[in-house]
Amino acid sequence: MNKYLNFSLEGKVALVTGGSYGIGFAIASAYAEAGATVCFNDINQELVDKGLAAYAEKGIKAHGYVCDVTNEEAVTAMVAQIEKEVGVIDILVNNAGIIKRIPMHEMTADQFRQVIDVDLNAPFIMAKAVIPAMMKKGAGKIINICSMMSELGRETVSAYAAAKGGLKMLTRNICSEYGQYNIQCNGLGPGYIETPQTAPLREIQPDGSRHPFDQFICAKTPANRWLQPEELTGPAVFLASEASNGVNGHILYVDGGILAYIGKQPG
């Protein structure tokens, strides 16, 4: 196969953080279908067990680990365990994240710090843990799940936007610092995706109408709909494969066109 068209992940070991459900599960499943051995973590055993069952239902033999990605000691131990049990991590997807929708003037500093810790500090900790083995191997892929909030602001998401903006720049700096070792670090920026996390924003109201935020997002999206997690999988496989070896420090937005669109004129 032409190496510039090689989307295969055969023989690769992929670690997707927070991969029990939602976007992480969709990406990890696609990696398995592309030939990778899939590892994932989550914050507790219950979520890991649910993830293992979901992968098994799809015929995927995944390796699940309980790990708090904000705990550097725990992350180091998990990465060492994966290297021992499965192999050196070729692909890291920093997917685990949280959001707190609280007006900034009502948000406590501790709440702000928690979002920064999970959404920005944890990707730093995870990348730091896998980079040495990637440097030694002379190859690696790190994919950070960024967001349109890496580019835009909106009410009630000050901590999330600050974290994702920082993650965008962390992505570019990993590229700058480790590109010489054939390590590519890119971001994947989802738009508004149908996941359990966003389900409350799509609930039909008691009067039978659509949720106001649901109406707002569809009106702001040229595709006029929420995206499915599976629509992220093609770009995610591309960024994890040899086909993207020349792409580094880039944020690939999969948003249905929101960032390109100023919106409809009222009237």
Tab-separated table of C-alpha atoms in Angstrom:
chain	number	residue	atom	x	y	z
A	1	MET	CA	0.000	0.000	0.000
A	2	ASN	CA	1.134	3.543	-0.725
A	3	LYS	CA	2.445	4.710	2.663
A	4	TYR	CA	0.744	8.068	2.212
A	5	LEU	CA	-2.623	6.293	2.000
A	6	ASN	CA	-2.036	3.911	4.901
A	7	PHE	CA	-4.963	4.243	7.281
A	8	SER	CA	-4.343	0.818	8.854
A	9	LEU	CA	-3.654	0.605	12.594
A	10	GLU	CA	-2.559	-3.033	12.479
A	11	GLY	CA	-0.064	-3.849	15.208
A	12	LYS	CA	-0.645	-0.560	17.046
A	13	VAL	CA	-1.552	-0.179	20.720
A	14	ALA	CA	-4.034	2.637	21.380
A	15	LEU	CA	-4.972	4.111	24.760
A	16	VAL	CA	-8.169	6.175	24.896
A	17	THR	CA	-8.806	7.904	28.216
A	18	GLY	CA	-12.396	7.937	29.428
A	19	GLY	CA	-13.165	5.353	26.754
A	20	SER	CA	-16.076	3.563	28.446
A	21	TYR	CA	-18.808	5.375	26.511
A	22	GLY	CA	-19.602	8.320	24.245
A	23	ILE	CA	-16.940	9.854	22.012
A	24	GLY	CA	-14.098	7.856	23.539
A	25	PHE	CA	-15.916	4.568	23.020
A	26	ALA	CA	-16.719	5.432	19.394
A	27	ILE	CA	-13.100	6.350	18.646
A	28	ALA	CA	-11.645	3.295	20.387
A	29	SER	CA	-14.099	1.021	18.558
A	30	ALA	CA	-13.019	2.496	15.237
A	31	TYR	CA	-9.379	1.937	16.155
A	32	ALA	CA	-10.128	-1.717	16.887
A	33	GLU	CA	-11.851	-2.062	13.512
A	34	ALA	CA	-8.750	-0.513	11.894
A	35	GLY	CA	-6.592	-3.191	13.523
A	36	ALA	CA	-5.349	-1.606	16.768
A	37	THR	CA	-5.301	-3.236	20.178
A	38	VAL	CA	-7.477	-1.015	22.345
A	39	CYS	CA	-6.830	0.032	25.927
A	40	PHE	CA	-8.989	2.449	27.869
A	41	ASN	CA	-9.391	3.765	31.364
A	42	ASP	CA	-12.086	5.297	33.498
A	43	ILE	CA	-12.419	6.735	36.967
A	44	ASN	CA	-13.942	3.675	38.678
A	45	GLN	CA	-14.400	-0.070	38.231
A	46	GLU	CA	-18.123	0.205	37.479
A	47	LEU	CA	-17.486	2.354	34.406
A	48	VAL	CA	-14.601	0.150	33.285
A	49	ASP	CA	-16.804	-2.950	33.589
A	50	LYS	CA	-19.562	-1.276	31.576
A	51	GLY	CA	-17.014	-0.324	28.944
A	52	LEU	CA	-15.596	-3.841	28.746
A	53	ALA	CA	-19.111	-5.232	28.306
A	54	ALA	CA	-19.902	-2.697	25.565
A	55	TYR	CA	-16.702	-3.530	23.673
A	56	ALA	CA	-17.343	-7.263	24.065
A	57	GLU	CA	-20.830	-6.778	22.625
A	58	LYS	CA	-19.161	-5.379	19.493
A	59	GLY	CA	-16.730	-8.279	19.372
A	60	ILE	CA	-13.790	-6.159	20.543
A	61	LYS	CA	-11.288	-7.491	23.083
A	62	ALA	CA	-10.404	-4.311	24.964
A	63	HIS	CA	-8.150	-3.826	27.977
A	64	GLY	CA	-9.714	-1.693	30.705
A	65	TYR	CA	-7.982	0.070	33.601
A	66	VAL	CA	-9.176	2.078	36.583
A	67	CYS	CA	-7.160	5.286	36.714
A	68	ASP	CA	-7.663	8.920	37.717
A	69	VAL	CA	-5.921	10.785	34.906
A	70	THR	CA	-5.260	13.776	37.165
A	71	ASN	CA	-3.091	11.598	39.434
A	72	GLU	CA	0.430	11.499	37.994
A	73	GLU	CA	1.513	8.508	40.088
A	74	ALA	CA	-1.563	6.500	39.028
A	75	VAL	CA	-1.054	7.430	35.361
A	76	THR	CA	2.606	6.386	35.444
A	77	ALA	CA	1.606	3.046	36.980
A	78	MET	CA	-1.144	2.479	34.376
A	79	VAL	CA	1.155	3.226	31.452
A	80	ALA	CA	3.774	0.839	32.870
A	81	GLN	CA	1.125	-1.844	33.309
A	82	ILE	CA	-0.103	-1.417	29.720
A	83	GLU	CA	3.461	-1.602	28.397
A	84	LYS	CA	3.978	-4.832	30.357
A	85	GLU	CA	0.627	-6.480	29.546
A	86	VAL	CA	-0.112	-5.184	26.037
A	87	GLY	CA	2.851	-3.286	24.613
A	88	VAL	CA	4.262	0.196	24.124
A	89	ILE	CA	1.521	2.754	23.514
A	90	ASP	CA	1.620	3.942	19.903
A	91	ILE	CA	-1.517	6.105	20.021
A	92	LEU	CA	-2.793	8.191	22.934
A	93	VAL	CA	-6.190	9.870	22.782
A	94	ASN	CA	-6.750	12.353	25.607
A	95	ASN	CA	-10.533	12.114	25.662
A	96	ALA	CA	-11.454	12.190	29.371
A	97	GLY	CA	-13.031	15.491	30.321
A	98	ILE	CA	-15.668	17.294	32.333
A	99	ILE	CA	-17.703	20.469	32.011
A	100	LYS	CA	-19.408	22.607	34.644
A	101	ARG	CA	-22.056	24.941	33.249
A	102	ILE	CA	-21.953	27.684	35.879
A	103	PRO	CA	-21.931	31.463	35.359
A	104	MET	CA	-18.389	32.644	35.996
A	105	HIS	CA	-19.374	35.034	38.790
A	106	GLU	CA	-21.046	32.128	40.617
A	107	MET	CA	-18.264	29.570	40.051
A	108	THR	CA	-15.873	28.877	42.907
A	109	ALA	CA	-12.135	28.772	42.356
A	110	ASP	CA	-12.167	25.101	43.351
A	111	GLN	CA	-14.767	24.329	40.666
A	112	PHE	CA	-12.673	26.192	38.103
A	113	ARG	CA	-9.543	24.304	39.175
A	114	GLN	CA	-11.313	20.949	38.900
A	115	VAL	CA	-12.209	21.550	35.246
A	116	ILE	CA	-8.681	22.755	34.465
A	117	ASP	CA	-7.260	19.718	36.265
A	118	VAL	CA	-9.256	17.167	34.256
A	119	ASP	CA	-9.367	18.926	30.886
A	120	LEU	CA	-5.851	20.398	30.718
A	121	ASN	CA	-3.534	19.097	33.429
A	122	ALA	CA	-4.523	15.462	32.813
A	123	PRO	CA	-3.641	15.540	29.088
A	124	PHE	CA	-0.247	16.980	30.091
A	125	ILE	CA	0.243	14.171	32.622
A	126	MET	CA	-0.850	11.500	30.128
A	127	ALA	CA	1.323	12.829	27.300
A	128	LYS	CA	4.316	13.141	29.616
A	129	ALA	CA	3.886	9.478	30.590
A	130	VAL	CA	3.837	8.077	27.035
A	131	ILE	CA	6.290	10.371	25.257
A	132	PRO	CA	9.552	8.767	26.514
A	133	ALA	CA	8.668	5.363	25.003
A	134	MET	CA	7.501	7.061	21.794
A	135	MET	CA	10.816	8.926	21.595
A	136	LYS	CA	12.721	5.663	22.049
A	137	LYS	CA	10.582	3.975	19.369
A	138	GLY	CA	10.890	6.923	17.008
A	139	ALA	CA	7.141	7.191	16.389
A	140	GLY	CA	3.918	8.099	18.147
A	141	LYS	CA	0.540	9.746	17.822
A	142	ILE	CA	-1.087	11.931	20.474
A	143	ILE	CA	-4.607	13.165	19.817
A	144	ASN	CA	-6.153	15.677	22.196
A	145	ILE	CA	-9.907	16.042	22.189
A	146	CYS	CA	-10.241	19.797	21.995
A	147	SER	CA	-13.515	21.623	21.343
A	148	MET	CA	-14.997	24.543	19.488
A	149	MET	CA	-14.489	26.204	22.868
A	150	SER	CA	-10.803	26.187	21.897
A	151	GLU	CA	-11.878	29.021	19.558
A	152	LEU	CA	-15.155	30.416	20.871
A	153	GLY	CA	-16.617	31.570	24.157
A	154	ARG	CA	-20.126	31.082	25.475
A	155	GLU	CA	-22.092	31.725	28.636
A	156	THR	CA	-21.439	29.472	31.668
A	157	VAL	CA	-18.381	27.607	30.304
A	158	SER	CA	-15.479	29.851	31.335
A	159	ALA	CA	-13.435	27.047	32.907
A	160	TYR	CA	-14.087	24.632	30.033
A	161	ALA	CA	-13.188	27.217	27.384
A	162	ALA	CA	-10.037	28.192	29.274
A	163	ALA	CA	-9.004	24.537	29.551
A	164	LYS	CA	-9.704	23.699	25.918
A	165	GLY	CA	-7.927	26.820	24.725
A	166	GLY	CA	-4.943	25.751	26.809
A	167	LEU	CA	-5.187	22.225	25.387
A	168	LYS	CA	-5.015	23.645	21.867
A	169	MET	CA	-1.743	25.359	22.725
A	170	LEU	CA	-0.412	22.300	24.575
A	171	THR	CA	-1.091	20.353	21.359
A	172	ARG	CA	0.953	22.820	19.341
A	173	ASN	CA	3.769	22.826	21.850
A	174	ILE	CA	4.029	19.008	21.957
A	175	CYS	CA	4.275	19.166	18.167
A	176	SER	CA	7.009	21.795	18.407
A	177	GLU	CA	9.004	19.956	21.047
A	178	TYR	CA	8.710	16.340	19.886
A	179	GLY	CA	8.118	16.480	16.133
A	180	GLN	CA	11.831	15.703	15.662
A	181	TYR	CA	11.156	12.246	17.156
A	182	ASN	CA	8.456	11.480	14.574
A	183	ILE	CA	5.748	12.122	17.167
A	184	GLN	CA	2.653	13.827	15.810
A	185	CYS	CA	0.349	15.620	18.244
A	186	ASN	CA	-2.919	16.937	16.866
A	187	GLY	CA	-6.272	17.982	18.238
A	188	LEU	CA	-9.719	16.766	17.294
A	189	GLY	CA	-12.363	19.439	17.865
A	190	PRO	CA	-15.879	18.014	18.061
A	191	GLY	CA	-18.895	20.184	17.480
A	192	TYR	CA	-22.117	19.395	19.284
A	193	ILE	CA	-22.339	15.606	19.496
A	194	GLU	CA	-25.197	13.382	20.596
A	195	THR	CA	-23.782	11.800	23.760
A	196	PRO	CA	-25.152	11.013	27.231
A	197	GLN	CA	-23.417	14.206	28.432
A	198	THR	CA	-25.421	16.401	26.036
A	199	ALA	CA	-28.704	14.466	26.291
A	200	PRO	CA	-30.304	16.977	28.730
A	201	LEU	CA	-29.802	19.711	26.124
A	202	ARG	CA	-31.897	17.809	23.585
A	203	GLU	CA	-34.821	16.820	25.807
A	204	ILE	CA	-38.306	17.591	24.553
A	205	GLN	CA	-39.931	20.179	26.800
A	206	PRO	CA	-43.188	19.601	28.749
A	207	ASP	CA	-45.111	21.594	26.114
A	208	GLY	CA	-43.763	19.331	23.361
A	209	SER	CA	-41.284	21.872	21.995
A	210	ARG	CA	-37.562	21.275	21.457
A	211	HIS	CA	-35.128	22.411	24.116
A	212	PRO	CA	-34.115	26.053	23.449
A	213	PHE	CA	-30.435	25.045	23.302
A	214	ASP	CA	-31.259	22.294	20.809
A	215	GLN	CA	-32.978	24.871	18.584
A	216	PHE	CA	-30.049	27.268	19.008
A	217	ILE	CA	-27.403	24.698	18.010
A	218	CYS	CA	-29.278	23.464	14.970
A	219	ALA	CA	-29.794	27.056	13.806
A	220	LYS	CA	-26.064	27.775	14.210
A	221	THR	CA	-24.952	24.620	12.384
A	222	PRO	CA	-25.001	24.556	8.557
A	223	ALA	CA	-25.645	20.797	8.831
A	224	ASN	CA	-28.772	21.782	10.848
A	225	ARG	CA	-28.353	18.904	13.306
A	226	TRP	CA	-26.287	17.455	16.128
A	227	LEU	CA	-23.490	15.140	14.983
A	228	GLN	CA	-23.162	11.459	15.864
A	229	PRO	CA	-20.087	10.177	17.768
A	230	GLU	CA	-19.327	7.887	14.812
A	231	GLU	CA	-18.784	10.955	12.608
A	232	LEU	CA	-15.606	11.654	14.563
A	233	THR	CA	-14.155	8.233	13.860
A	234	GLY	CA	-12.878	8.833	10.318
A	235	PRO	CA	-10.872	11.913	11.325
A	236	ALA	CA	-9.704	10.114	14.486
A	237	VAL	CA	-8.414	7.123	12.498
A	238	PHE	CA	-6.702	9.485	10.046
A	239	LEU	CA	-4.883	11.322	12.854
A	240	ALA	CA	-3.804	8.001	14.411
A	241	SER	CA	-2.558	6.469	11.159
A	242	GLU	CA	0.532	6.856	8.983
A	243	ALA	CA	-1.631	8.772	6.511
A	244	SER	CA	-1.277	11.808	8.807
A	245	ASN	CA	2.489	11.630	9.391
A	246	GLY	CA	2.877	15.065	7.797
A	247	VAL	CA	0.132	16.629	9.928
A	248	ASN	CA	1.335	18.006	13.252
A	249	GLY	CA	0.132	20.691	15.641
A	250	HIS	CA	-3.193	20.915	13.814
A	251	ILE	CA	-6.704	21.108	15.301
A	252	LEU	CA	-9.187	19.294	13.072
A	253	TYR	CA	-12.686	20.588	13.815
A	254	VAL	CA	-15.557	18.205	13.140
A	255	ASP	CA	-18.399	20.587	13.829
A	256	GLY	CA	-20.868	20.426	10.945
A	257	GLY	CA	-19.592	23.837	9.813
A	258	ILE	CA	-20.316	25.939	12.922
A	259	LEU	CA	-16.940	27.703	12.969
A	260	ALA	CA	-17.358	28.709	9.326
A	261	TYR	CA	-20.824	30.175	9.794
A	262	ILE	CA	-21.924	33.567	11.115
A	263	GLY	CA	-25.558	32.459	11.384
A	264	LYS	CA	-28.813	33.355	9.717
A	265	GLN	CA	-29.989	36.909	9.480
A	266	PRO	CA	-33.003	37.497	11.741
A	267	GLY	CA	-36.268	38.335	10.150
